[in-house]
CSV table of C-alpha atoms in Angstrom, one decimal:
chain,number,residue,atom,x,y,z
A,168,GLN,CA,175.0,129.4,117.7
A,169,VAL,CA,173.1,129.5,120.9
A,170,GLN,CA,170.8,126.7,122.2
A,171,LEU,CA,167.4,128.2,123.0
A,172,VAL,CA,164.7,127.0,125.4
A,173,GLU,CA,161.1,126.5,124.4
A,174,SER,CA,158.1,126.4,126.7
A,175,GLY,CA,154.4,126.9,126.7
A,176,GLY,CA,153.2,123.8,125.0
A,177,GLY,CA,150.3,121.7,126.3
A,178,LEU,CA,147.1,119.9,125.5
A,179,VAL,CA,144.4,122.2,123.9
A,180,GLN,CA,141.1,121.5,122.2
A,181,PRO,CA,140.6,122.3,118.6
A,182,GLY,CA,139.9,126.0,118.1
A,183,GLY,CA,141.9,126.9,121.2
A,184,SER,CA,145.1,129.0,121.5
A,185,LEU,CA,148.6,128.7,122.9
A,186,ARG,CA,151.5,131.0,123.3
A,187,LEU,CA,154.9,129.4,123.0
A,188,SER,CA,158.0,131.1,124.5
A,189,CYS,CA,161.5,131.0,123.3
A,190,ARG,CA,164.3,132.1,125.6
A,191,ALA,CA,168.1,132.2,125.6
A,192,PRO,CA,170.5,131.4,128.4
A,193,SER,CA,171.2,134.1,130.8
A,194,GLY,CA,173.3,136.9,129.3
A,195,ILE,CA,172.3,136.3,125.7
A,196,ARG,CA,170.3,138.9,124.0
A,197,MET,CA,167.5,137.4,121.8
A,198,ASP,CA,167.2,140.6,119.8
A,199,TYR,CA,170.7,140.0,118.4
A,200,TYR,CA,169.4,137.1,116.3
A,201,SER,CA,166.9,136.1,113.7
A,202,ILE,CA,164.7,133.5,115.3
A,203,GLY,CA,162.6,130.7,113.8
A,204,TRP,CA,160.0,128.4,115.1
A,205,PHE,CA,159.7,124.8,113.7
A,206,ARG,CA,157.6,121.8,114.4
A,207,GLN,CA,157.8,118.1,113.9
A,208,ALA,CA,154.6,116.0,113.8
A,209,PRO,CA,154.8,112.3,114.6
A,210,GLY,CA,156.2,110.4,111.6
A,211,LYS,CA,156.9,113.6,109.7
A,212,GLU,CA,160.0,115.7,109.0
A,213,ARG,CA,160.6,118.9,110.9
A,214,GLU,CA,159.1,121.9,109.1
A,215,GLY,CA,159.4,125.7,109.4
A,216,VAL,CA,156.4,127.5,111.0
A,217,SER,CA,157.5,131.1,111.4
A,218,CYS,CA,160.5,133.3,111.5
A,219,ILE,CA,161.4,136.8,112.7
A,220,LYS,CA,164.3,138.7,111.3
A,221,ILE,CA,166.9,140.6,113.3
A,222,ASN,CA,166.7,144.4,113.2
A,223,ASP,CA,163.8,145.1,111.0
A,224,GLU,CA,161.4,142.5,112.4
A,225,THR,CA,160.4,141.2,109.1
A,226,THR,CA,158.3,138.0,109.6
A,227,TRP,CA,157.6,134.9,107.6
A,228,TYR,CA,154.8,132.3,108.1
A,229,ALA,CA,154.2,128.9,106.7
A,230,ASP,CA,151.0,128.6,104.7
A,231,ALA,CA,149.7,126.1,107.2
A,232,VAL,CA,149.6,128.7,110.0
A,233,LYS,CA,149.3,132.0,108.1
A,234,GLY,CA,146.5,134.1,109.5
A,235,ARG,CA,146.3,131.9,112.7
A,236,SER,CA,149.7,132.7,114.2
A,237,THR,CA,151.8,135.7,115.2
A,238,ILE,CA,155.5,135.7,116.0
A,239,PHE,CA,156.8,138.7,118.0
A,240,ARG,CA,159.5,139.8,120.4
A,241,ASP,CA,159.3,141.1,123.9
A,242,ASN,CA,162.7,142.6,124.5
A,243,ASP,CA,161.9,143.5,128.1
A,244,GLU,CA,161.4,139.8,128.7
A,245,ASN,CA,164.2,138.8,126.3
A,246,THR,CA,161.7,136.4,124.7
A,247,VAL,CA,160.4,135.5,121.3
A,248,PHE,CA,156.8,134.3,121.3
A,249,LEU,CA,154.7,132.3,118.9
A,250,GLN,CA,151.0,132.9,119.4
A,251,LEU,CA,148.9,130.1,117.9
A,252,ASN,CA,145.2,130.5,117.4
A,253,SER,CA,142.3,128.4,116.0
A,254,LEU,CA,144.4,125.3,116.6
A,255,LYS,CA,143.7,122.2,114.5
A,256,SER,CA,144.6,118.6,115.1
A,257,GLU,CA,147.2,118.9,112.4
A,258,ASP,CA,149.1,121.5,114.5
A,259,THR,CA,150.0,118.7,116.9
A,260,GLY,CA,153.8,118.2,117.2
A,261,VAL,CA,156.9,119.2,119.0
A,262,TYR,CA,157.7,122.8,118.5
A,263,TYR,CA,161.3,124.1,118.5
A,264,CYS,CA,162.8,127.5,118.3
A,265,ALA,CA,166.3,128.3,117.1
A,266,GLN,CA,168.7,130.9,115.9
A,267,VAL,CA,168.4,131.0,112.2
A,268,ALA,CA,169.4,132.6,108.9
A,269,PHE,CA,166.5,134.6,107.5
A,270,TRP,CA,165.7,133.8,103.9
A,271,GLY,CA,162.9,136.2,103.3
A,272,VAL,CA,160.0,134.7,101.3
A,273,TYR,CA,161.6,131.3,101.6
A,274,GLY,CA,161.5,131.3,105.4
A,275,CYS,CA,164.5,130.6,107.5
A,276,GLY,CA,167.0,127.8,108.4
A,277,ASP,CA,170.7,126.9,108.8
A,278,VAL,CA,170.0,125.8,112.3
A,279,GLN,CA,173.0,124.4,114.1
A,280,LYS,CA,171.7,123.9,117.6
A,281,TRP,CA,168.2,122.6,118.5
A,282,GLY,CA,166.6,122.8,121.8
A,283,ARG,CA,164.5,120.1,123.4
A,284,GLY,CA,161.2,121.5,122.1
A,285,THR,CA,157.8,121.8,123.6
A,286,GLN,CA,154.9,119.4,122.9
A,287,VAL,CA,151.7,120.8,121.5
A,288,THR,CA,148.8,118.4,121.4
A,289,VAL,CA,145.5,119.5,119.8
A,290,SER,CA,142.8,117.1,120.7
A,291,SER,CA,139.2,116.9,122.0
C-alpha cells in the first residue's frame, strides 16, 4: 500500500466548511485505488468518515457526516477531496486518508499505511 498525504485542515467556526485533500507520492495514480477518509477525535478511536471506490466511484458516508460531506476525485490534480460543510464541534479531530478495501454499505478499511493526518478544529 501507498502512504498518502493529507492537507487542508484548520480552525473553523461551527457551520463553516473545509475541503480536505489527499494526495499520493509523485508517480502514483490515485485513481488506481479505493480511498477512504477517517478521523480520530481526542480520546476516541479512529472511525471511518467516507470512502470512494475504484472504477465506478461508488461512495460511502458515515451517518455522522451524511448530507454534510462529499468525497470526490479530481484526476487532473491526482487528488481525492473531502468537502465538509455545516461543521460541528463533534467534527473536531485528526483526519486521515488511506488506500482501502471498499466494503460497500459497510464502508471501507484494511488500511496498512496511515499518513500523518490533518487537524480539523471546529470552535467558536
